[in-house]
PDB file of C-alpha atoms in Angstrom:
ATOM      1  CA  MET A   1      50.295  95.492 117.250  1.00 38.00           C
ATOM      2  CA  ASP A   2      53.351  98.634 117.049  1.00 42.00           C
ATOM      3  CA  HIS A   3      53.371  98.730 120.366  1.00 42.00           C
ATOM      4  CA  GLU A   4      53.817  95.197 121.212  1.00 42.00           C
ATOM      5  CA  VAL A   5      55.864  95.639 118.455  1.00 39.00           C
ATOM      6  CA  SER A   6      58.061  98.062 120.308  1.00 42.00           C
ATOM      7  CA  SER A   7      57.454  96.904 123.622  1.00 42.00           C
ATOM      8  CA  SER A   8      58.626  93.608 122.698  1.00 42.00           C
ATOM      9  CA  ALA A   9      62.185  95.317 121.447  1.00 41.00           C
ATOM     10  CA  LEU A  10      62.326  97.082 124.689  1.00 40.00           C
ATOM     11  CA  GLY A  11      62.398  94.546 126.479  1.00 45.00           C
ATOM     12  CA  ALA A  12      65.299  92.791 124.217  1.00 45.00           C
ATOM     13  CA  VAL A  13      67.041  95.792 124.114  1.00 44.00           C
ATOM     14  CA  GLY A  14      67.278  96.227 128.253  1.00 46.00           C
ATOM     15  CA  ALA A  15      68.246  93.022 127.981  1.00 45.00           C
ATOM     16  CA  THR A  16      71.291  93.952 126.272  1.00 51.00           C
ATOM     17  CA  GLY A  17      74.353  94.991 128.428  1.00 58.00           C
ATOM     18  CA  LEU A  18      77.052  97.275 127.523  1.00 66.00           C
ATOM     19  CA  SER A  19      79.732  95.108 128.498  1.00 76.00           C
ATOM     20  CA  PRO A  20      82.548  94.537 126.007  1.00 74.00           C
ATOM     21  CA  LEU A  21      81.518  90.782 125.419  1.00 79.00           C
ATOM     22  CA  ASP A  22      77.939  92.152 124.955  1.00 77.00           C
ATOM     23  CA  LEU A  23      78.601  94.953 122.348  1.00 77.00           C
ATOM     24  CA  PHE A  24      80.483  92.388 120.642  1.00 77.00           C
ATOM     25  CA  LEU A  25      78.084  89.297 120.548  1.00 78.00           C
ATOM     26  CA  HIS A  26      75.043  91.776 120.014  1.00 75.00           C
ATOM     27  CA  ALA A  27      77.252  93.180 116.711  1.00 76.00           C
ATOM     28  CA  SER A  28      75.991  92.021 112.787  1.00 77.00           C
ATOM     29  CA  ILE A  29      78.374  90.493 111.668  1.00 86.00           C
ATOM     30  CA  VAL A  30      79.960  92.131 109.388  1.00 84.00           C
ATOM     31  CA  VAL A  31      80.942  94.794 113.084  1.00 85.00           C
ATOM     32  CA  LYS A  32      82.092  91.149 114.444  1.00 88.00           C
ATOM     33  CA  LEU A  33      84.309  90.868 111.710  1.00 90.00           C
ATOM     34  CA  VAL A  34      85.885  93.977 112.020  1.00 90.00           C
ATOM     35  CA  MET A  35      86.601  94.009 115.734  1.00 89.00           C
ATOM     36  CA  LEU A  36      88.439  90.279 115.125  1.00 93.00           C
ATOM     37  CA  GLY A  37      89.910  91.249 112.690  1.00 94.00           C
ATOM     38  CA  LEU A  38      91.425  94.466 114.765  1.00 94.00           C
ATOM     39  CA  LEU A  39      91.804  92.363 118.007  1.00 94.00           C
ATOM     40  CA  LEU A  40      93.768  90.049 115.844  1.00 96.00           C
ATOM     41  CA  CYS A  41      96.118  92.919 114.524  1.00 96.00           C
ATOM     42  CA  SER A  42      96.870  94.211 118.031  1.00 96.00           C
ATOM     43  CA  ALA A  43      97.313  90.886 119.471  1.00 96.00           C
ATOM     44  CA  GLY A  44      99.710  90.665 116.472  1.00 96.00           C
ATOM     45  CA  VAL A  45     101.434  94.637 117.152  1.00 97.00           C
ATOM     46  CA  TRP A  46     101.739  93.672 121.381  1.00 97.00           C
ATOM     47  CA  ALA A  47     103.846  90.669 120.157  1.00 97.00           C
ATOM     48  CA  ILE A  48     106.075  92.902 117.429  1.00 97.00           C
ATOM     49  CA  ILE A  49     106.427  95.471 120.173  1.00 97.00           C
ATOM     50  CA  ALA A  50     107.532  92.433 122.914  1.00 97.00           C
ATOM     51  CA  GLU A  51     110.248  91.084 120.502  1.00 97.00           C
ATOM     52  CA  LYS A  52     111.756  94.750 119.379  1.00 97.00           C
ATOM     53  CA  ILE A  53     112.163  95.254 122.764  1.00 97.00           C
ATOM     54  CA  ILE A  54     113.808  92.326 123.545  1.00 97.00           C
ATOM     55  CA  LEU A  55     115.456  92.508 120.295  1.00 97.00           C
ATOM     56  CA  ILE A  56     116.916  95.985 120.840  1.00 97.00           C
ATOM     57  CA  ARG A  57     117.860  95.435 124.438  1.00 97.00           C
ATOM     58  CA  ARG A  58     120.143  91.977 123.707  1.00 97.00           C
ATOM     59  CA  VAL A  59     122.258  93.469 120.784  1.00 97.00           C
ATOM     60  CA  ASN A  60     123.292  96.212 122.951  1.00 97.00           C
ATOM     61  CA  ARG A  61     124.265  94.380 125.230  1.00 97.00           C
ATOM     62  CA  GLU A  62     126.264  92.260 123.097  1.00 96.00           C
ATOM     63  CA  ALA A  63     127.182  95.128 121.155  1.00 96.00           C
ATOM     64  CA  THR A  64     128.685  96.558 124.490  1.00 96.00           C
ATOM     65  CA  GLU A  65     130.450  93.301 125.290  1.00 95.00           C
ATOM     66  CA  PHE A  66     132.200  92.905 122.271  1.00 96.00           C
ATOM     67  CA  GLU A  67     133.768  96.512 122.016  1.00 95.00           C
ATOM     68  CA  ASP A  68     134.999  95.926 125.511  1.00 94.00           C
ATOM     69  CA  ARG A  69     136.717  92.822 124.191  1.00 93.00           C
ATOM     70  CA  PHE A  70     137.306  94.731 120.939  1.00 93.00           C
ATOM     71  CA  TRP A  71     139.063  97.516 122.637  1.00 92.00           C
ATOM     72  CA  SER A  72     140.828  95.523 125.601  1.00 91.00           C
ATOM     73  CA  GLY A  73     144.313  95.462 123.449  1.00 85.00           C
ATOM     74  CA  GLY A  74     143.981  91.551 122.311  1.00 86.00           C
ATOM     75  CA  SER A  75     144.183  90.014 118.954  1.00 88.00           C
ATOM     76  CA  LEU A  76     142.486  90.925 116.148  1.00 89.00           C
ATOM     77  CA  ASP A  77     143.091  88.117 114.730  1.00 88.00           C
ATOM     78  CA  ASP A  78     141.632  85.971 117.568  1.00 92.00           C
ATOM     79  CA  LEU A  79     138.690  88.064 117.707  1.00 93.00           C
ATOM     80  CA  TYR A  80     138.008  87.719 114.080  1.00 92.00           C
ATOM     81  CA  GLU A  81     138.241  83.246 114.697  1.00 92.00           C
ATOM     82  CA  SER A  82     136.150  83.572 118.120  1.00 91.00           C
ATOM     83  CA  ASP A  83     133.549  86.865 116.939  1.00 92.00           C
ATOM     84  CA  GLY A  84     134.211  87.459 113.328  1.00 89.00           C
ATOM     85  CA  ALA A  85     134.361  84.770 111.414  1.00 88.00           C
ATOM     86  CA  ARG A  86     131.100  82.844 112.345  1.00 91.00           C
ATOM     87  CA  PRO A  87     128.860  86.091 113.797  1.00 92.00           C
ATOM     88  CA  THR A  88     125.848  85.753 116.244  1.00 93.00           C
ATOM     89  CA  HIS A  89     125.158  89.644 116.918  1.00 94.00           C
ATOM     90  CA  PRO A  90     125.563  92.496 114.554  1.00 95.00           C
ATOM     91  CA  MET A  91     128.595  94.069 115.737  1.00 96.00           C
ATOM     92  CA  ALA A  92     130.898  90.793 115.411  1.00 95.00           C
ATOM     93  CA  ALA A  93     129.226  91.175 112.391  1.00 95.00           C
ATOM     94  CA  VAL A  94     129.950  94.357 110.718  1.00 96.00           C
ATOM     95  CA  PHE A  95     133.815  93.453 112.607  1.00 95.00           C
ATOM     96  CA  GLY A  96     133.712  90.369 110.725  1.00 95.00           C
ATOM     97  CA  ALA A  97     133.079  91.803 107.230  1.00 94.00           C
ATOM     98  CA  ALA A  98     135.445  93.833 107.596  1.00 93.00           C
ATOM     99  CA  MET A  99     138.176  91.810 108.910  1.00 92.00           C
ATOM    100  CA  GLY A 100     137.365  89.155 106.885  1.00 91.00           C
ATOM    101  CA  GLU A 101     138.023  91.208 103.744  1.00 87.00           C
ATOM    102  CA  TRP A 102     141.371  92.679 105.180  1.00 84.00           C
ATOM    103  CA  ARG A 103     142.436  89.550 105.517  1.00 85.00           C
ATOM    104  CA  ARG A 104     141.217  88.170 102.053  1.00 83.00           C
ATOM    105  CA  SER A 105     143.269  91.348 100.558  1.00 76.00           C
ATOM    106  CA  ALA A 106     145.987  90.429 102.382  1.00 73.00           C
ATOM    107  CA  ARG A 107     146.682  87.377 101.005  1.00 73.00           C
ATOM    108  CA  ILE A 108     147.070  88.358  97.630  1.00 68.00           C
ATOM    109  CA  GLY A 109     150.728  88.097  97.026  1.00 56.00           C
ATOM    110  CA  GLY A 110     152.155  91.480  96.356  1.00 55.00           C
ATOM    111  CA  ILE A 111     149.336  93.802  96.976  1.00 60.00           C
ATOM    112  CA  ASP A 112     149.505  96.947  99.105  1.00 58.00           C
ATOM    113  CA  LEU A 113     147.500  97.448 101.974  1.00 57.00           C
ATOM    114  CA  SER A 114     147.607 100.779 102.027  1.00 57.00           C
ATOM    115  CA  ARG A 115     146.393 101.479  98.457  1.00 63.00           C
ATOM    116  CA  GLY A 116     142.743 103.164  98.370  1.00 59.00           C
ATOM    117  CA  GLY A 117     141.293 100.198  96.507  1.00 73.00           C
ATOM    118  CA  VAL A 118     142.013  97.594  99.811  1.00 78.00           C
ATOM    119  CA  ARG A 119     140.181 100.844 101.759  1.00 82.00           C
ATOM    120  CA  GLU A 120     137.172 101.152  99.916  1.00 85.00           C
ATOM    121  CA  ARG A 121     136.312  97.496  99.604  1.00 86.00           C
ATOM    122  CA  VAL A 122     136.694  97.182 103.551  1.00 88.00           C
ATOM    123  CA  ASP A 123     134.412 100.140 103.498  1.00 90.00           C
ATOM    124  CA  ARG A 124     131.711  98.659 100.981  1.00 93.00           C
ATOM    125  CA  ALA A 125     131.533  95.183 103.336  1.00 93.00           C
ATOM    126  CA  ILE A 126     131.344  97.259 106.086  1.00 94.00           C
ATOM    127  CA  ASP A 127     128.254  99.997 104.774  1.00 95.00           C
ATOM    128  CA  ILE A 128     126.818  96.294 103.134  1.00 95.00           C
ATOM    129  CA  THR A 129     127.049  94.768 106.346  1.00 96.00           C
ATOM    130  CA  ILE A 130     125.449  97.630 108.144  1.00 96.00           C
ATOM    131  CA  MET A 131     122.513  97.541 105.875  1.00 96.00           C
ATOM    132  CA  ARG A 132     121.972  93.855 105.707  1.00 96.00           C
ATOM    133  CA  GLU A 133     121.465  93.736 109.784  1.00 96.00           C
ATOM    134  CA  ASN A 134     119.571  97.234 110.018  1.00 96.00           C
ATOM    135  CA  ASP A 135     117.144  95.281 107.453  1.00 95.00           C
ATOM    136  CA  ARG A 136     117.323  92.024 109.708  1.00 95.00           C
ATOM    137  CA  LEU A 137     116.745  94.370 113.027  1.00 95.00           C
ATOM    138  CA  THR A 138     113.928  96.281 111.818  1.00 95.00           C
ATOM    139  CA  ARG A 139     112.361  93.503 109.999  1.00 93.00           C
ATOM    140  CA  ARG A 140     108.439  93.464 110.698  1.00 92.00           C
ATOM    141  CA  LEU A 141     108.356  97.352 111.821  1.00 95.00           C
ATOM    142  CA  ILE A 142     106.362  98.100 108.724  1.00 95.00           C
ATOM    143  CA  PHE A 143     103.426  96.222 110.155  1.00 96.00           C
ATOM    144  CA  LEU A 144     103.172  98.869 112.823  1.00 96.00           C
ATOM    145  CA  ALA A 145     103.460 101.827 110.721  1.00 95.00           C
ATOM    146  CA  THR A 146     100.700 100.292 108.412  1.00 95.00           C
ATOM    147  CA  ILE A 147      98.441  99.158 111.676  1.00 96.00           C
ATOM    148  CA  GLY A 148      99.066 102.698 113.532  1.00 94.00           C
ATOM    149  CA  PRO A 149      96.857 105.263 110.811  1.00 93.00           C
ATOM    150  CA  VAL A 150      94.944 102.302 109.531  1.00 95.00           C
ATOM    151  CA  ALA A 151      92.916 100.811 112.850  1.00 95.00           C
ATOM    152  CA  PRO A 152      91.262 103.883 113.115  1.00 94.00           C
ATOM    153  CA  PHE A 153      89.873 103.708 109.903  1.00 94.00           C
ATOM    154  CA  VAL A 154      88.482 100.168 109.926  1.00 93.00           C
ATOM    155  CA  GLY A 155      86.889 100.633 113.315  1.00 92.00           C
ATOM    156  CA  LEU A 156      85.441 103.718 111.311  1.00 91.00           C
ATOM    157  CA  PHE A 157      83.961 101.714 108.748  1.00 90.00           C
ATOM    158  CA  GLY A 158      82.579  98.971 111.875  1.00 87.00           C
ATOM    159  CA  THR A 159      80.918 101.880 113.586  1.00 87.00           C
ATOM    160  CA  VAL A 160      79.603 103.686 109.831  1.00 88.00           C
ATOM    161  CA  TRP A 161      78.238 100.211 108.909  1.00 85.00           C
ATOM    162  CA  GLY A 162      76.740  99.604 112.704  1.00 82.00           C
ATOM    163  CA  ILE A 163      75.271 103.306 112.637  1.00 83.00           C
ATOM    164  CA  MET A 164      73.438 102.268 109.360  1.00 81.00           C
ATOM    165  CA  HIS A 165      71.797  98.731 111.030  1.00 75.00           C
ATOM    166  CA  SER A 166      70.944 100.811 113.693  1.00 75.00           C
ATOM    167  CA  PHE A 167      68.775 102.904 111.471  1.00 75.00           C
ATOM    168  CA  ALA A 168      67.841 100.154 109.550  1.00 73.00           C
ATOM    169  CA  SER A 169      66.139  98.762 113.066  1.00 69.00           C
ATOM    170  CA  ILE A 170      64.340 101.757 113.886  1.00 71.00           C
ATOM    171  CA  ALA A 171      62.579 102.071 111.079  1.00 69.00           C
ATOM    172  CA  GLN A 172      61.588  98.087 110.952  1.00 73.00           C
ATOM    173  CA  MET A 173      60.381  99.407 114.404  1.00 69.00           C
ATOM    174  CA  HIS A 174      58.945 102.222 114.040  1.00 67.00           C
ATOM    175  CA  ASN A 175      60.276 103.525 117.187  1.00 62.00           C
ATOM    176  CA  THR A 176      63.208 106.168 118.240  1.00 62.00           C
ATOM    177  CA  ASN A 177      63.372 105.857 121.668  1.00 66.00           C
ATOM    178  CA  LEU A 178      66.653 106.710 122.841  1.00 62.00           C
ATOM    179  CA  SER A 179      66.601 102.838 124.425  1.00 63.00           C
ATOM    180  CA  VAL A 180      66.166 101.265 121.048  1.00 63.00           C
ATOM    181  CA  VAL A 181      69.127 103.375 119.048  1.00 67.00           C
ATOM    182  CA  ALA A 182      71.215 103.189 122.309  1.00 69.00           C
ATOM    183  CA  PRO A 183      72.505  99.340 121.909  1.00 68.00           C
ATOM    184  CA  GLY A 184      73.100  99.773 118.170  1.00 71.00           C
ATOM    185  CA  ILE A 185      75.273 102.845 118.300  1.00 78.00           C
ATOM    186  CA  SER A 186      77.292 101.679 121.300  1.00 79.00           C
ATOM    187  CA  GLU A 187      78.336  98.391 119.241  1.00 78.00           C
ATOM    188  CA  ALA A 188      78.991 100.625 116.524  1.00 80.00           C
ATOM    189  CA  LEU A 189      81.282 103.202 118.609  1.00 87.00           C
ATOM    190  CA  PHE A 190      82.989 100.386 120.274  1.00 88.00           C
ATOM    191  CA  ALA A 191      84.396  99.349 116.808  1.00 89.00           C
ATOM    192  CA  THR A 192      86.039 102.657 116.624  1.00 90.00           C
ATOM    193  CA  ALA A 193      87.165 102.113 120.197  1.00 91.00           C
ATOM    194  CA  ILE A 194      88.981  99.174 119.416  1.00 93.00           C
ATOM    195  CA  GLY A 195      90.757 100.558 116.059  1.00 94.00           C
ATOM    196  CA  LEU A 196      92.146 103.166 118.403  1.00 95.00           C
ATOM    197  CA  VAL A 197      93.331 100.724 121.269  1.00 94.00           C
ATOM    198  CA  THR A 198      94.750  99.292 118.413  1.00 95.00           C
ATOM    199  CA  ALA A 199      96.154 102.184 116.773  1.00 96.00           C
ATOM    200  CA  ILE A 200      98.162 104.086 119.579  1.00 96.00           C
ATOM    201  CA  PRO A 201     100.172 101.577 121.002  1.00 96.00           C
ATOM    202  CA  ALA A 202     101.296 100.925 117.026  1.00 96.00           C
ATOM    203  CA  TYR A 203     101.918 104.608 116.408  1.00 95.00           C
ATOM    204  CA  ILE A 204     103.936 105.110 119.572  1.00 96.00           C
ATOM    205  CA  ALA A 205     105.833 101.853 119.455  1.00 96.00           C
ATOM    206  CA  TYR A 206     106.815 102.402 115.870  1.00 97.00           C
ATOM    207  CA  ASN A 207     108.397 105.905 116.756  1.00 96.00           C
ATOM    208  CA  GLY A 208     109.924 104.794 119.633  1.00 96.00           C
ATOM    209  CA  LEU A 209     111.525 101.407 118.115  1.00 96.00           C
ATOM    210  CA  SER A 210     112.462 103.240 115.356  1.00 96.00           C
ATOM    211  CA  ASN A 211     114.325 105.442 116.750  1.00 97.00           C
ATOM    212  CA  SER A 212     115.954 102.685 119.183  1.00 96.00           C
ATOM    213  CA  PHE A 213     117.163 101.331 115.819  1.00 97.00           C
ATOM    214  CA  GLU A 214     118.339 104.310 114.173  1.00 96.00           C
ATOM    215  CA  LYS A 215     121.026 104.958 117.267  1.00 97.00           C
ATOM    216  CA  PHE A 216     121.866 101.372 117.027  1.00 97.00           C
ATOM    217  CA  THR A 217     122.462 101.835 113.500  1.00 96.00           C
ATOM    218  CA  ASP A 218     124.793 104.834 114.161  1.00 96.00           C
ATOM    219  CA  ARG A 219     126.635 103.035 116.776  1.00 96.00           C
ATOM    220  CA  MET A 220     127.334 100.053 114.126  1.00 96.00           C
ATOM    221  CA  GLU A 221     128.603 102.699 111.858  1.00 95.00           C
ATOM    222  CA  ALA A 222     130.720 104.580 114.643  1.00 96.00           C
ATOM    223  CA  PHE A 223     132.716 101.624 114.815  1.00 96.00           C
ATOM    224  CA  GLY A 224     132.787 100.641 111.595  1.00 94.00           C
ATOM    225  CA  THR A 225     134.495 104.150 110.677  1.00 93.00           C
ATOM    226  CA  GLU A 226     136.915 103.454 113.593  1.00 93.00           C
ATOM    227  CA  PHE A 227     137.926 100.413 113.139  1.00 92.00           C
ATOM    228  CA  ALA A 228     138.555 101.178 108.950  1.00 90.00           C
ATOM    229  CA  ALA A 229     140.506 103.674 110.335  1.00 89.00           C
ATOM    230  CA  ILE A 230     142.336 101.146 112.620  1.00 88.00           C
ATOM    231  CA  LEU A 231     142.746  98.789 109.712  1.00 85.00           C
ATOM    232  CA  SER A 232     144.141 101.711 107.995  1.00 81.00           C
ATOM    233  CA  ARG A 233     146.697 102.435 109.856  1.00 81.00           C
ATOM    234  CA  GLN A 234     148.054  98.822 109.988  1.00 77.00           C
ATOM    235  CA  SER A 235     148.191  98.781 106.448  1.00 71.00           C
ATOM    236  CA  GLU A 236     150.299 101.822 105.974  1.00 70.00           C
ATOM    237  CA  GLU A 237     152.831 100.307 109.059  1.00 69.00           C
ATOM    238  CA  ARG A 238     153.126  97.330 107.101  1.00 62.00           C
ATOM    239  CA  ALA A 239     153.603  99.487 103.992  1.00 58.00           C
ATOM    240  CA  ASP A 240     156.619 101.313 105.918  1.00 56.00           C
ATOM    241  CA  ASP A 241     158.041  97.989 107.417  1.00 56.00           C
ATOM    242  CA  THR A 242     158.245  96.772 103.794  1.00 54.00           C
ATOM    243  CA  THR A 243     159.547  99.843 102.274  1.00 53.00           C
ATOM    244  CA  GLY A 244     162.253 100.080 105.310  1.00 53.00           C
ATOM    245  CA  GLY A 245     163.394  96.272 104.761  1.00 48.00           C
ATOM    246  CA  LYS A 246     163.716  96.942 101.420  1.00 49.00           C
ATOM    247  CA  ALA A 247     165.986  99.603 102.345  1.00 41.00           C
TER     248      ALA A 247
END
């Protein structure tokens, strides 16, 4: 009787292929859930990677075009009306925040634009805008940072569960032949493979994208510092003209 059971089991095992689809279909329900979860996470990882790559290229291109207009020697007031008042990209937002604060201060009657308080408010407006834009740009990167280290362990859980299920099948069949053990272990190890395939791109993309966004943040900070210095010089020039006119 045991021989008949083993023979039928071997026949069933032999019919089971080792293609990814076969490994998934013949896995236990728990391992299937692990695989499906990892596949969904992998799809989310690649969607975020594609979105962020497109985003960082776009904001760098828009920043370059804006800086070209900024340094072309045109009127800052005209540039504010066209780009800064309703910014559509981070660099214009930094310019708009600083210029808007400076213009609001300039409208206050009798205020000395060259004094420290105005410069501090402009600097604070720049810093807050950069922080807000950086948070918006790096949104959902935390998902990549989480999936990178966690996915292999989730896959490992599926592997452990699958191997336990294989050993239970061996105990029921009373057969330790490799043809009985191999399919179940292959299905289990497939979960770890999916976990690694999910984790590796997430880990690499997180490091690469984080570095790209840090460079863009440095670019915004450099522009903000230069623009704040320009506003400070203009404030001092206005103060000198006012003093000279009174004299």
